[in-house]
CSV table of C-alpha atoms and ligand atoms in Angstrom, one decimal:
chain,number,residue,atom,x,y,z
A,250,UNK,CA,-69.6,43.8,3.7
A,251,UNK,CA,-66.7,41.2,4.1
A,252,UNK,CA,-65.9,42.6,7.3
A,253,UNK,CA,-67.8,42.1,10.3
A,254,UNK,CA,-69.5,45.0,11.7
A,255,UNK,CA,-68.3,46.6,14.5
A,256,UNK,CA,-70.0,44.9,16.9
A,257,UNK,CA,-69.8,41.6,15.4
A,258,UNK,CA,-65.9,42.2,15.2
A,259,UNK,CA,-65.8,43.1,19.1
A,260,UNK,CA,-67.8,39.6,20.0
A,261,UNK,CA,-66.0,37.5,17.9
A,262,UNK,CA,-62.6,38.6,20.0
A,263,UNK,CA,-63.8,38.6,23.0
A,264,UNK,CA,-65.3,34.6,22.7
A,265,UNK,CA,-62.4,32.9,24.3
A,266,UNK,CA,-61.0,30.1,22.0
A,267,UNK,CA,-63.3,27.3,23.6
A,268,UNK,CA,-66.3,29.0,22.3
A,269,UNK,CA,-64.7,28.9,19.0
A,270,UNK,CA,-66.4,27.9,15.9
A,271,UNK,CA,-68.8,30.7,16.7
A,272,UNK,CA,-71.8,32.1,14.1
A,273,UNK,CA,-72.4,35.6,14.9
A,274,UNK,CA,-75.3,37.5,13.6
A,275,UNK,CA,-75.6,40.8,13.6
A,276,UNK,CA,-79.6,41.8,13.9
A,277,UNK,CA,-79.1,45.6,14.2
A,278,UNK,CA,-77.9,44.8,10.7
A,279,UNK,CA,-80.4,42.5,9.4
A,280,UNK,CA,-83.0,45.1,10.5
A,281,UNK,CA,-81.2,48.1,8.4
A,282,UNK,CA,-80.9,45.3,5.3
A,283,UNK,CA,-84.8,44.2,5.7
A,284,UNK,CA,-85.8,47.9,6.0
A,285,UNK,CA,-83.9,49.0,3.4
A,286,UNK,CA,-85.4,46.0,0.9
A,287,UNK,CA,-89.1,46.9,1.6
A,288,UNK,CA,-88.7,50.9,1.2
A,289,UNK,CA,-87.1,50.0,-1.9
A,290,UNK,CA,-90.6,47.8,-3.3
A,291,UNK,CA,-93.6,49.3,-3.9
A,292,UNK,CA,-97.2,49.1,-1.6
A,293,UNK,CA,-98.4,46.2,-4.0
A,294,UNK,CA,-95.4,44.2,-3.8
A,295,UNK,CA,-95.7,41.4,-0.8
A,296,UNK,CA,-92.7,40.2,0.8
A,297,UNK,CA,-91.6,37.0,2.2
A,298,UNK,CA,-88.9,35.5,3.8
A,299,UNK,CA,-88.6,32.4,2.3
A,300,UNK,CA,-87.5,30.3,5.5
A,301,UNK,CA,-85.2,27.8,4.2
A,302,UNK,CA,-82.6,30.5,4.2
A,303,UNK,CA,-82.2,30.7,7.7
A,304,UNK,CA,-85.1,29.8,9.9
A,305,UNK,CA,-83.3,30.7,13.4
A,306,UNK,CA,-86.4,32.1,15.3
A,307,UNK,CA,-83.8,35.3,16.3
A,308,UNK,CA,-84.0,35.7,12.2
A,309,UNK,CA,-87.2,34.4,11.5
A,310,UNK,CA,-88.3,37.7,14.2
A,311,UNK,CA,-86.2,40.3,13.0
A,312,UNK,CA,-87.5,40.3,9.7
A,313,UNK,CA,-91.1,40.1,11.0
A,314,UNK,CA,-91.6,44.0,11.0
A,315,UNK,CA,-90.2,44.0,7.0
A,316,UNK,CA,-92.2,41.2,5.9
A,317,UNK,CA,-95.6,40.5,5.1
A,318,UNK,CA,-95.2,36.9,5.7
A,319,UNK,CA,-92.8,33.5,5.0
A,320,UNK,CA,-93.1,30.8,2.7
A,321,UNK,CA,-92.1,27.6,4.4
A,322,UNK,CA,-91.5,24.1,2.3
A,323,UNK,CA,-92.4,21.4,4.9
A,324,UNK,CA,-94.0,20.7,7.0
A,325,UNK,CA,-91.2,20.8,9.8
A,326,UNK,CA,-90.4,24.6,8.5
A,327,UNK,CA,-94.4,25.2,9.3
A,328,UNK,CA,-94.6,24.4,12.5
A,329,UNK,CA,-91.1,26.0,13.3
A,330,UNK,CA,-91.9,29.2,12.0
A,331,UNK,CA,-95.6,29.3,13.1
A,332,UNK,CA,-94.0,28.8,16.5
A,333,UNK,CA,-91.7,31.4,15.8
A,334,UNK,CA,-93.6,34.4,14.6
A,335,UNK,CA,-97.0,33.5,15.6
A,336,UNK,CA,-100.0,35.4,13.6
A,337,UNK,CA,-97.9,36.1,10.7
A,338,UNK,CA,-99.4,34.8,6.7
A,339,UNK,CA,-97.7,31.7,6.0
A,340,UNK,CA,-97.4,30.4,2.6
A,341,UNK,CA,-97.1,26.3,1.8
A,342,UNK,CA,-95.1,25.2,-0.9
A,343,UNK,CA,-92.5,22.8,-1.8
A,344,UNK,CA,-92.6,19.3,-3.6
A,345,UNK,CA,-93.9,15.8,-1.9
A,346,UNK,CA,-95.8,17.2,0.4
A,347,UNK,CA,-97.6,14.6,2.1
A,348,UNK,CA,-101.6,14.2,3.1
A,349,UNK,CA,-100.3,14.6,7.1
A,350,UNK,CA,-98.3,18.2,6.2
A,351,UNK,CA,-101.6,19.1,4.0
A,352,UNK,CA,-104.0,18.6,7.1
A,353,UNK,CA,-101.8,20.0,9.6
A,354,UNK,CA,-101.3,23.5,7.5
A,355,UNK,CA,-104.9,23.6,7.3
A,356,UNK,CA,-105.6,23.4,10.9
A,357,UNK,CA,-103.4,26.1,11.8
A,358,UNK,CA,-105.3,28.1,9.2
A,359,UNK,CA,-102.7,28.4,6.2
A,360,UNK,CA,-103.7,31.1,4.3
A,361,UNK,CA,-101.9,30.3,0.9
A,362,UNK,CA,-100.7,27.0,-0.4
A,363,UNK,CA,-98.2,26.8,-3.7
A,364,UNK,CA,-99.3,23.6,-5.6
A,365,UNK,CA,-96.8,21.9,-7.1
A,366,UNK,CA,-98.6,18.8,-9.0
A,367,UNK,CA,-101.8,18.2,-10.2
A,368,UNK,CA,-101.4,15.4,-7.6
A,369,UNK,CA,-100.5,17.9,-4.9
A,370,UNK,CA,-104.0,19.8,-5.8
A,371,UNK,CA,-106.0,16.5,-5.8
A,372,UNK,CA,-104.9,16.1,-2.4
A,373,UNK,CA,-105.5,19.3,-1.2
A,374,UNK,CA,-108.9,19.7,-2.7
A,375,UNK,CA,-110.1,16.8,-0.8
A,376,UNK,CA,-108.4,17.3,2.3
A,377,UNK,CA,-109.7,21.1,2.7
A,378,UNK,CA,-113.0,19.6,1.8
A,379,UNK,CA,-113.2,17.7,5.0
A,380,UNK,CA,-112.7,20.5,7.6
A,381,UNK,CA,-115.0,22.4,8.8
A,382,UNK,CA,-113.4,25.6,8.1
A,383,UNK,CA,-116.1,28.5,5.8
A,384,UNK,CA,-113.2,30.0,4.8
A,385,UNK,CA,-111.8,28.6,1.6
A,386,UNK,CA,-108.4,27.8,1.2
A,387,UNK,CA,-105.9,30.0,-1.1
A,388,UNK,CA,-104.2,28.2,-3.8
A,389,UNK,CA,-101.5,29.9,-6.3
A,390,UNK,CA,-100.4,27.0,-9.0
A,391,UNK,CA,-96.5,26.6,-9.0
A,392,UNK,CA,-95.5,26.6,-12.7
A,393,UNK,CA,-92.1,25.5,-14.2
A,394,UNK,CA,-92.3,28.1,-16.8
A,395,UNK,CA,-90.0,28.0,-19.9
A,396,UNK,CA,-87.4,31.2,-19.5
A,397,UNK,CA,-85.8,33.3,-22.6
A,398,UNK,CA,-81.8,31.7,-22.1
A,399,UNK,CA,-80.7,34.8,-21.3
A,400,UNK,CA,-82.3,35.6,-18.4
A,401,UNK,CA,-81.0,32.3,-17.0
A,402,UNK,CA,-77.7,33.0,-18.0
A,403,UNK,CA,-75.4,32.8,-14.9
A,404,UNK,CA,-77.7,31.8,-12.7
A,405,UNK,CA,-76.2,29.0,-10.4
A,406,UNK,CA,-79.8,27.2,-9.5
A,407,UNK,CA,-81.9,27.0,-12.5
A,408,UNK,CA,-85.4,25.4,-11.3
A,409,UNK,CA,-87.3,26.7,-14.1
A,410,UNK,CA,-87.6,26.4,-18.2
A,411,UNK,CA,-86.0,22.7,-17.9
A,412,UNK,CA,-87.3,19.4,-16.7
A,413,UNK,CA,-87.4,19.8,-12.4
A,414,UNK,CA,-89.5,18.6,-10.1
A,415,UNK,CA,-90.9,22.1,-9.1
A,416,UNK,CA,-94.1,22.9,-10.2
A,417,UNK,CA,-96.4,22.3,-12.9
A,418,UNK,CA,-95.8,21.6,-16.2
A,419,UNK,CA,-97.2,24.4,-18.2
A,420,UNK,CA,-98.5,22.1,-20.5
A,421,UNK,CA,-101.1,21.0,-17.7
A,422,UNK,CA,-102.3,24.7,-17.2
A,423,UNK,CA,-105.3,24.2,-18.2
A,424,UNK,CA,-106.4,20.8,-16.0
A,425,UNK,CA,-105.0,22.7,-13.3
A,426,UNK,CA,-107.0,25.4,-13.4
A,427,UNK,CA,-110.2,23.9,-14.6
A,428,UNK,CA,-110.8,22.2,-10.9
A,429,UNK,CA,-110.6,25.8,-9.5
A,430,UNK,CA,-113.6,27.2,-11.7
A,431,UNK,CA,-115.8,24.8,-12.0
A,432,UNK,CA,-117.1,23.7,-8.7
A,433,UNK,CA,-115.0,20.1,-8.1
A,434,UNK,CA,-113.0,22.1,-5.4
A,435,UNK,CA,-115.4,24.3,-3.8
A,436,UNK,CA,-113.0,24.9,-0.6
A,437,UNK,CA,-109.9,26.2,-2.6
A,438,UNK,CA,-110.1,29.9,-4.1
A,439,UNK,CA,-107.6,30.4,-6.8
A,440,UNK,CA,-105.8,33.5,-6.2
A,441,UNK,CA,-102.9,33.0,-9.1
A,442,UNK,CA,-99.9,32.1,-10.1
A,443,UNK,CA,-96.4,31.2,-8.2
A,444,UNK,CA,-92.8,31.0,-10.1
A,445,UNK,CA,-89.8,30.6,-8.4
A,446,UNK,CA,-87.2,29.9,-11.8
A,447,UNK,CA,-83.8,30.9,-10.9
A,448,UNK,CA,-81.4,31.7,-8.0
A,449,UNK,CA,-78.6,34.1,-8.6
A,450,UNK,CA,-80.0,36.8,-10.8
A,451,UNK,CA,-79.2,40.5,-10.8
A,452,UNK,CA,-82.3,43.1,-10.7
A,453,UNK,CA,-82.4,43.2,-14.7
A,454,UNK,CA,-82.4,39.6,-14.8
A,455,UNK,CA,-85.2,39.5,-12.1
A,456,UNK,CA,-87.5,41.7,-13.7
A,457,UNK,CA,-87.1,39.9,-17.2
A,458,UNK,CA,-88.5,36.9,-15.2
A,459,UNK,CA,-91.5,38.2,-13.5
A,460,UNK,CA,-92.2,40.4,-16.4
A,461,UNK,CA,-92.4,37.0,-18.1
A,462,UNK,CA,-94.3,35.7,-15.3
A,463,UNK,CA,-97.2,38.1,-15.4
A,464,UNK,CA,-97.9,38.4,-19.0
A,465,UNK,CA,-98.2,34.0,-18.8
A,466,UNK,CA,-100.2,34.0,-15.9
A,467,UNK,CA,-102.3,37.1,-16.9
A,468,UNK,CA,-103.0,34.6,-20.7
A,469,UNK,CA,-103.6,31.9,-18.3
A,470,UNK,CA,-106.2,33.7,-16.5
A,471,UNK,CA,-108.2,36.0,-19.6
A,472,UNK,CA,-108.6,32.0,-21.6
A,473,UNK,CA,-110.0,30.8,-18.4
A,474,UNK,CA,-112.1,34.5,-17.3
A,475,UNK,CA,-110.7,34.5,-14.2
A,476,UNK,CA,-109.5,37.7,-12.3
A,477,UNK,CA,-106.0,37.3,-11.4
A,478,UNK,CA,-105.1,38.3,-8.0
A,479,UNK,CA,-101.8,37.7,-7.2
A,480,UNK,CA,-98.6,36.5,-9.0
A,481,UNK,CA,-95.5,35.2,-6.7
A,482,UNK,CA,-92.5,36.2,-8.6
A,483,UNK,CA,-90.2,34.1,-6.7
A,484,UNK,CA,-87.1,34.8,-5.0
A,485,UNK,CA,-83.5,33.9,-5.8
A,486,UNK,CA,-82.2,37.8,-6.0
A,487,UNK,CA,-78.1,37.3,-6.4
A,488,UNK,CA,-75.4,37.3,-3.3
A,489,UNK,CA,-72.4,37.4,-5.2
A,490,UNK,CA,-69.8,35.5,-3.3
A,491,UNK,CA,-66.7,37.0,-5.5
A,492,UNK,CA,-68.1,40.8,-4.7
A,493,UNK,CA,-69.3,40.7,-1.1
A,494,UNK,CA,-69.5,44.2,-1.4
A,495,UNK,CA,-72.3,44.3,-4.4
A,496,UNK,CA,-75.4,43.7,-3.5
A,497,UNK,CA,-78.5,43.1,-5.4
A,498,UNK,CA,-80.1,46.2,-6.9
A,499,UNK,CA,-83.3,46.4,-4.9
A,500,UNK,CA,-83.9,50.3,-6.1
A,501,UNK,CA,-84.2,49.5,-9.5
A,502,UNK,CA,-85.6,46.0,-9.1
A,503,UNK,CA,-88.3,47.8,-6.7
A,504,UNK,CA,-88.4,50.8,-9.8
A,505,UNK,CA,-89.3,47.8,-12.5
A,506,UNK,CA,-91.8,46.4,-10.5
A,507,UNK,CA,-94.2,49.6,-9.9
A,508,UNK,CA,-93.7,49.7,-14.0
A,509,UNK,CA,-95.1,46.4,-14.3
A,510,UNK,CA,-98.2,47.2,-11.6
A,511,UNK,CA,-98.6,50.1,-13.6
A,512,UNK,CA,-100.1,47.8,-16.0
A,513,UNK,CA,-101.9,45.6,-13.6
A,514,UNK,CA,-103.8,47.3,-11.7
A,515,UNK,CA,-105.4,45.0,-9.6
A,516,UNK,CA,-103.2,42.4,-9.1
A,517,UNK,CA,-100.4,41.8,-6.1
A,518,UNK,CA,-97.2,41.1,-6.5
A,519,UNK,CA,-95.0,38.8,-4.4
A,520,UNK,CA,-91.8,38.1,-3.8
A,521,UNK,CA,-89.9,35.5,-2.1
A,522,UNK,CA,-86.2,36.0,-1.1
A,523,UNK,CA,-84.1,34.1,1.4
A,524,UNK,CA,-80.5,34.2,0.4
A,525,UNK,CA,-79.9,37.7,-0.4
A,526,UNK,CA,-82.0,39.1,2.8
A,527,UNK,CA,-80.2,37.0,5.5
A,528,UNK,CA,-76.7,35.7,3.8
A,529,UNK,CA,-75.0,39.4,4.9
A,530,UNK,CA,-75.7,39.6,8.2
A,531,UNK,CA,-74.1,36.6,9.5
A,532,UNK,CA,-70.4,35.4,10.4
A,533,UNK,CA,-68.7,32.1,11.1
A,534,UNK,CA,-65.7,32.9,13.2
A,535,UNK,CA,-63.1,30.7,14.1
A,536,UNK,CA,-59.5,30.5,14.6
A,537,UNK,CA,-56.2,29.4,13.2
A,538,UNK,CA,-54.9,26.0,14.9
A,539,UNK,CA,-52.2,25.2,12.2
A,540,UNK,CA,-50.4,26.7,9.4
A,541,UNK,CA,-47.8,24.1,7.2
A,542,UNK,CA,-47.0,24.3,3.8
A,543,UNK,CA,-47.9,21.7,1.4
A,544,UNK,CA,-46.2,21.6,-2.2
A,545,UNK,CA,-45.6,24.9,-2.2
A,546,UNK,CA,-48.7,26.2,-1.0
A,547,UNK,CA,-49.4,27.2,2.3
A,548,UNK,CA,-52.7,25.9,4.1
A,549,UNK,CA,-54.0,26.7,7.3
A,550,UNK,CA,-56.4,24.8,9.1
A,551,UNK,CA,-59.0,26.9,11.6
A,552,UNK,CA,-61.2,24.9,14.0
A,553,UNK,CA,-64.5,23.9,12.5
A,554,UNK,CA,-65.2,23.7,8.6
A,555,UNK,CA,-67.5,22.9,5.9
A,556,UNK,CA,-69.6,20.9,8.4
A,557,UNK,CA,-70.5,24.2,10.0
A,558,UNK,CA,-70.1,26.1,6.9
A,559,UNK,CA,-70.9,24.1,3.7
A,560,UNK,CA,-72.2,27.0,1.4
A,561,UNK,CA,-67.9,27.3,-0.4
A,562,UNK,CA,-68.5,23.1,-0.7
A,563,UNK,CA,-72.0,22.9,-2.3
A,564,UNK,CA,-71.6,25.9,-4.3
A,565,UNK,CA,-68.3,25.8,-4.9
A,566,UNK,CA,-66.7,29.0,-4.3
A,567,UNK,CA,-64.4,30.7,-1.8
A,568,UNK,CA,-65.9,32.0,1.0
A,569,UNK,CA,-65.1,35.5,1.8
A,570,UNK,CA,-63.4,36.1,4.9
A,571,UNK,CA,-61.0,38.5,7.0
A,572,UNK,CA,-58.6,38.0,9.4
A,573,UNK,CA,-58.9,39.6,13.0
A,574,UNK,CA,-55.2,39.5,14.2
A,575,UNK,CA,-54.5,38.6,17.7
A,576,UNK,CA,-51.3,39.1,19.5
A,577,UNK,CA,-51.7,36.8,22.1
A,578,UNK,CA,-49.6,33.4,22.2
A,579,UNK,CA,-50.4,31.7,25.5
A,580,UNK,CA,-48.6,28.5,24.5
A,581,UNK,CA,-45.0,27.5,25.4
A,582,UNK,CA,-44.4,25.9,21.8
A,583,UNK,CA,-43.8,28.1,18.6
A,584,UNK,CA,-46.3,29.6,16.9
A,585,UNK,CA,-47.2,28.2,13.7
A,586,UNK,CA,-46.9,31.7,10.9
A,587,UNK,CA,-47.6,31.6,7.4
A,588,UNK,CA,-44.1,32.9,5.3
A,589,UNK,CA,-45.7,33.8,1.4
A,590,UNK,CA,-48.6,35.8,1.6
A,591,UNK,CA,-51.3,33.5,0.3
A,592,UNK,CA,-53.1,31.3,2.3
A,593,UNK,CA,-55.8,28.2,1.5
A,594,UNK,CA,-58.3,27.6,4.7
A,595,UNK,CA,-58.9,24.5,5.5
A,596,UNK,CA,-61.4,23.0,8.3
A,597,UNK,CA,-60.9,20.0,10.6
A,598,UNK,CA,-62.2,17.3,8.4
A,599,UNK,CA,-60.2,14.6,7.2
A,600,UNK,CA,-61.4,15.0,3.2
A,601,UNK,CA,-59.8,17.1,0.9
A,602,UNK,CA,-63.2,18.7,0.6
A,603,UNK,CA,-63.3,20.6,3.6
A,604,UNK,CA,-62.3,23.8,1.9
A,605,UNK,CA,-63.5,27.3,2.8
A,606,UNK,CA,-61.4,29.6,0.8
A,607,UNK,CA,-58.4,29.2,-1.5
A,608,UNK,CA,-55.8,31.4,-1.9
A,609,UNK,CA,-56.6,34.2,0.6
A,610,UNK,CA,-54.0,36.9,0.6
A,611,UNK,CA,-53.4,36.4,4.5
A,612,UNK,CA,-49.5,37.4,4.4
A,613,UNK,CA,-47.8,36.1,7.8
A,614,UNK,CA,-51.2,34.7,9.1
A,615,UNK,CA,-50.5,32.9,12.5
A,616,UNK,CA,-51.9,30.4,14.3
A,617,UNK,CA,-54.0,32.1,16.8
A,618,UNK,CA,-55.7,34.7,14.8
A,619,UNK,CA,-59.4,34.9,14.0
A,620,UNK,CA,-60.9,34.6,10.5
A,621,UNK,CA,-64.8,36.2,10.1
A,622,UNK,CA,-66.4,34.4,7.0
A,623,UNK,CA,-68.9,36.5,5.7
A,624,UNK,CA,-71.8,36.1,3.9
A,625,UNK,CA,-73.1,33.4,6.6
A,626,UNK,CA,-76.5,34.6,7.6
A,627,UNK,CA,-77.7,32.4,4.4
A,628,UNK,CA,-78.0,28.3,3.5
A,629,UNK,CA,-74.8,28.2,5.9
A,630,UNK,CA,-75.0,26.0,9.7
A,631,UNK,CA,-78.7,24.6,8.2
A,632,UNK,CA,-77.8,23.1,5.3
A,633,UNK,CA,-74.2,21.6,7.0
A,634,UNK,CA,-73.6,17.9,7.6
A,635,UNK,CA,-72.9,18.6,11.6
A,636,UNK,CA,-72.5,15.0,12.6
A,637,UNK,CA,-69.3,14.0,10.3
A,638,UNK,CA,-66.2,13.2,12.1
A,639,UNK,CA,-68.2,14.1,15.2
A,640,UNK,CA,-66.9,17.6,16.3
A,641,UNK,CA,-68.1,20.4,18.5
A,642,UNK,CA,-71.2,22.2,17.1
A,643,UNK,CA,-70.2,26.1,16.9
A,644,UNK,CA,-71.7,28.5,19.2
A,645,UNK,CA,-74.7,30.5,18.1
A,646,UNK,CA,-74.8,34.5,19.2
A,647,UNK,CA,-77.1,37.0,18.3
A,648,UNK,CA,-76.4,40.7,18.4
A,649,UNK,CA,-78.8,43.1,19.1
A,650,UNK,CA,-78.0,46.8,19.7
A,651,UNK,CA,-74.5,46.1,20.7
A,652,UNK,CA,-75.8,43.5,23.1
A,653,UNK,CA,-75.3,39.9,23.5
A,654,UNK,CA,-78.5,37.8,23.3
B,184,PLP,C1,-85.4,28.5,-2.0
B,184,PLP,C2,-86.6,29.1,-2.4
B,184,PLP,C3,-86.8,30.5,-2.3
B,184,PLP,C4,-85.7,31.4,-1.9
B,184,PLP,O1,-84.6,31.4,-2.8
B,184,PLP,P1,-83.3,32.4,-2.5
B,184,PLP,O2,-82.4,32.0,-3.6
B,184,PLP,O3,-82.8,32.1,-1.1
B,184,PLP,O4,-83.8,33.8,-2.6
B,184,PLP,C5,-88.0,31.1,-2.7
B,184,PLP,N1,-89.0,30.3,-3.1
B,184,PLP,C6,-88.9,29.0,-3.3
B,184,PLP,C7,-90.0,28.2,-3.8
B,184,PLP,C8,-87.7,28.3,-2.9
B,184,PLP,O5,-87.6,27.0,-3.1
């Protein structure tokens, strides 16, 4: 969906231009996204909103009646989302965590941490020995598992199958798992095995991966004769930028998953997505303050930019957008128009960086209109270097039912 939804459309022309840079999000949408995703997996396949994505709470509570839980990776994202979506299973994982983090989850009764080190277990293992919690503490062992090349093929984030600093190497397997069986850690539980190798991968690519990911962790388990409970396949299901309008295959990805439970039939599955649960239903709208030509190319610059929006910078791409024409021209000075029918939108930033889409066919675009980027509901305003040349943050809206919130 490059174009905003209805109701996202509406908003977006209604803000008046001071309440431009604006992210609108859409939650009536979210909600037929997140329902759709978990019809489309089977009973024994967990899922979690990895927070990181996009931990606004408004997000973070949508998605609460879809999910079975989040996995945060700090200790900032724990307390956030605990606050949040109070009550719901939180999974701890991500590198460095520190001995402060590791007591703090444990407090607030973490029910699953991913351990990324042998280090990271050490630590934990001592730590959960001195509370006075009966319960023991739920560990799945993050590994860095080596990947056939084709199933990494295309993907833009590879975190697995080459040297990282994401999980365990598989060569320590077995001094990881050793710890867990034979009484030095008596207040962790092993529950299995965690993998999060790629972003970017289509439902074929996906299921090679966690198809790989079973059959290692199910080895790992029958050398050391312990009953595998749960493998975390990850997440990093594709958004493809270039095709806005192609989303990952969650009926067959959700199809090759009951196959592969077919064959396990006590173990849970889990998966982990962020991106390609949240990344649809948001947009960053703005509008046109400028158009000039450059060299033959014509370039106009919209209020805001990649410090808002600095997924087209990190990754690269052009964002998708649309133009919402408006007719109005309250000014008593021209009006800047485009004259060929290409555009490349720029933001306010003085560095020939802040680029959020080359080349958009935007034929006598005018200073004035609106452009909705799409696909902002993902690793957009959180992962943006706000404070740079010190301009307005954008304003934050959530839709729900046609409502503003
Ligand atoms: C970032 C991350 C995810 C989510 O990845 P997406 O590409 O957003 O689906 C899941 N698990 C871990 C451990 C991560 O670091």
């Amino acid at each position: 969906m490059t174009h905003p939804t209805p109701e996202a459309r509406n908003h977006i022309l209604t803000l008046p231009p001071t309440e431009l840079p604006a992210y609108v999000y859409d939650l009536t949408a979210l909600r037929e996204h997140a329902a759709a995703v978990r019809a489309a997996l089977p009973e024994r396949v967990e899922l979690y909103y990895a927070a990181k994505a996009n931990p606004e709470p408004e997000i973070l509570r949508a998605l609460a009646p879809y999910s079975d839980g989040y996995e945060v990776s700090s200790g900032g994202e724990l307390a956030h989302v605990g606050r949040a979506v109070p009550g719901h299973p939180l999974a701890f994982g991500g590198p460095g965590k520190t001995p402060m983090e590791i007591s703090t989850a444990l407090e607030l009764g973490v029910e699953r941490f991913h351990v990324e080190s042998l280090h990271d277990l050490r630590m934990l293992g001592e730590l959960a020995a001195q509370t006075d919690s009966e319960e023991r503490v739920g560990v799945l062992l993050r590994f860095n598992l080596p990947l056939a090349a084709a199933s990494l093929e295309g993907s833009s984030l590879a975190m697995g199958g080459r040297p990282t600093p994401f999980g365990l190497d598989p060569a320590e397997a077995d001094e990881a798992v050793r710890p867990l069986t034979d009484g030095t850690y008596p207040s962790l539980e092993l529950l299995g095995v965690h993998a999060h190798l790629a972003s970017g991968l289509d439902a074929e690519e996906q299921l090679a991966v966690a198809a790989s990911i079973v059959t290692w962790s199910t080895d790992l388990a029958a050398r050391h004769g312990v009953h595998l409970r749960e493998v975390n396949v990850g997440g990093g299901m594709t958004v493809d930028y270039a095709a806005p309008e192609s989303r990952f295959d969650w009926t067959s990805y959700g199809k090759g998953l009951s196959a592969l439970l077919a064959a396990h039939p006590d173990l849970t599955l889990r998966i982990e997505p962020g991106r390609a649960l949240t990344a649809y239903c948001g947009w960053y709208a703005t509008e046109v303050l400028d158009v000039k030509p450059s060299h033959g190319e014509e370039f106009a610059v919209v209020r805001g930019g990649t410090h808002h929006l600095r997924t087209p910078a990190t990754k690269g791409h052009d964002q998708p957008c649309s133009v919402l024409p408006v007719a109005a021209w309250p000014h008593p000075w021209p009006r800047p128009a485009a004259t060929g029918g290409e555009v490349t939108l720029t933001g306010q930033l003085c560095t020939p960086k802040d680029l959020l889409a080359r080349h958009v066919p935007a034929p006598g675009l005018r200073a004035g209109d609106r452009v909705a980027f799409a696909l902002a509901g993902a690793y957009a305003w959180n992962i943006s270097h706000h404070d740079f040349l010190m301009h307005p943050r954008p304003g934050f809206h959530f839709l729900d039912g046609g409502g503003r919130a």
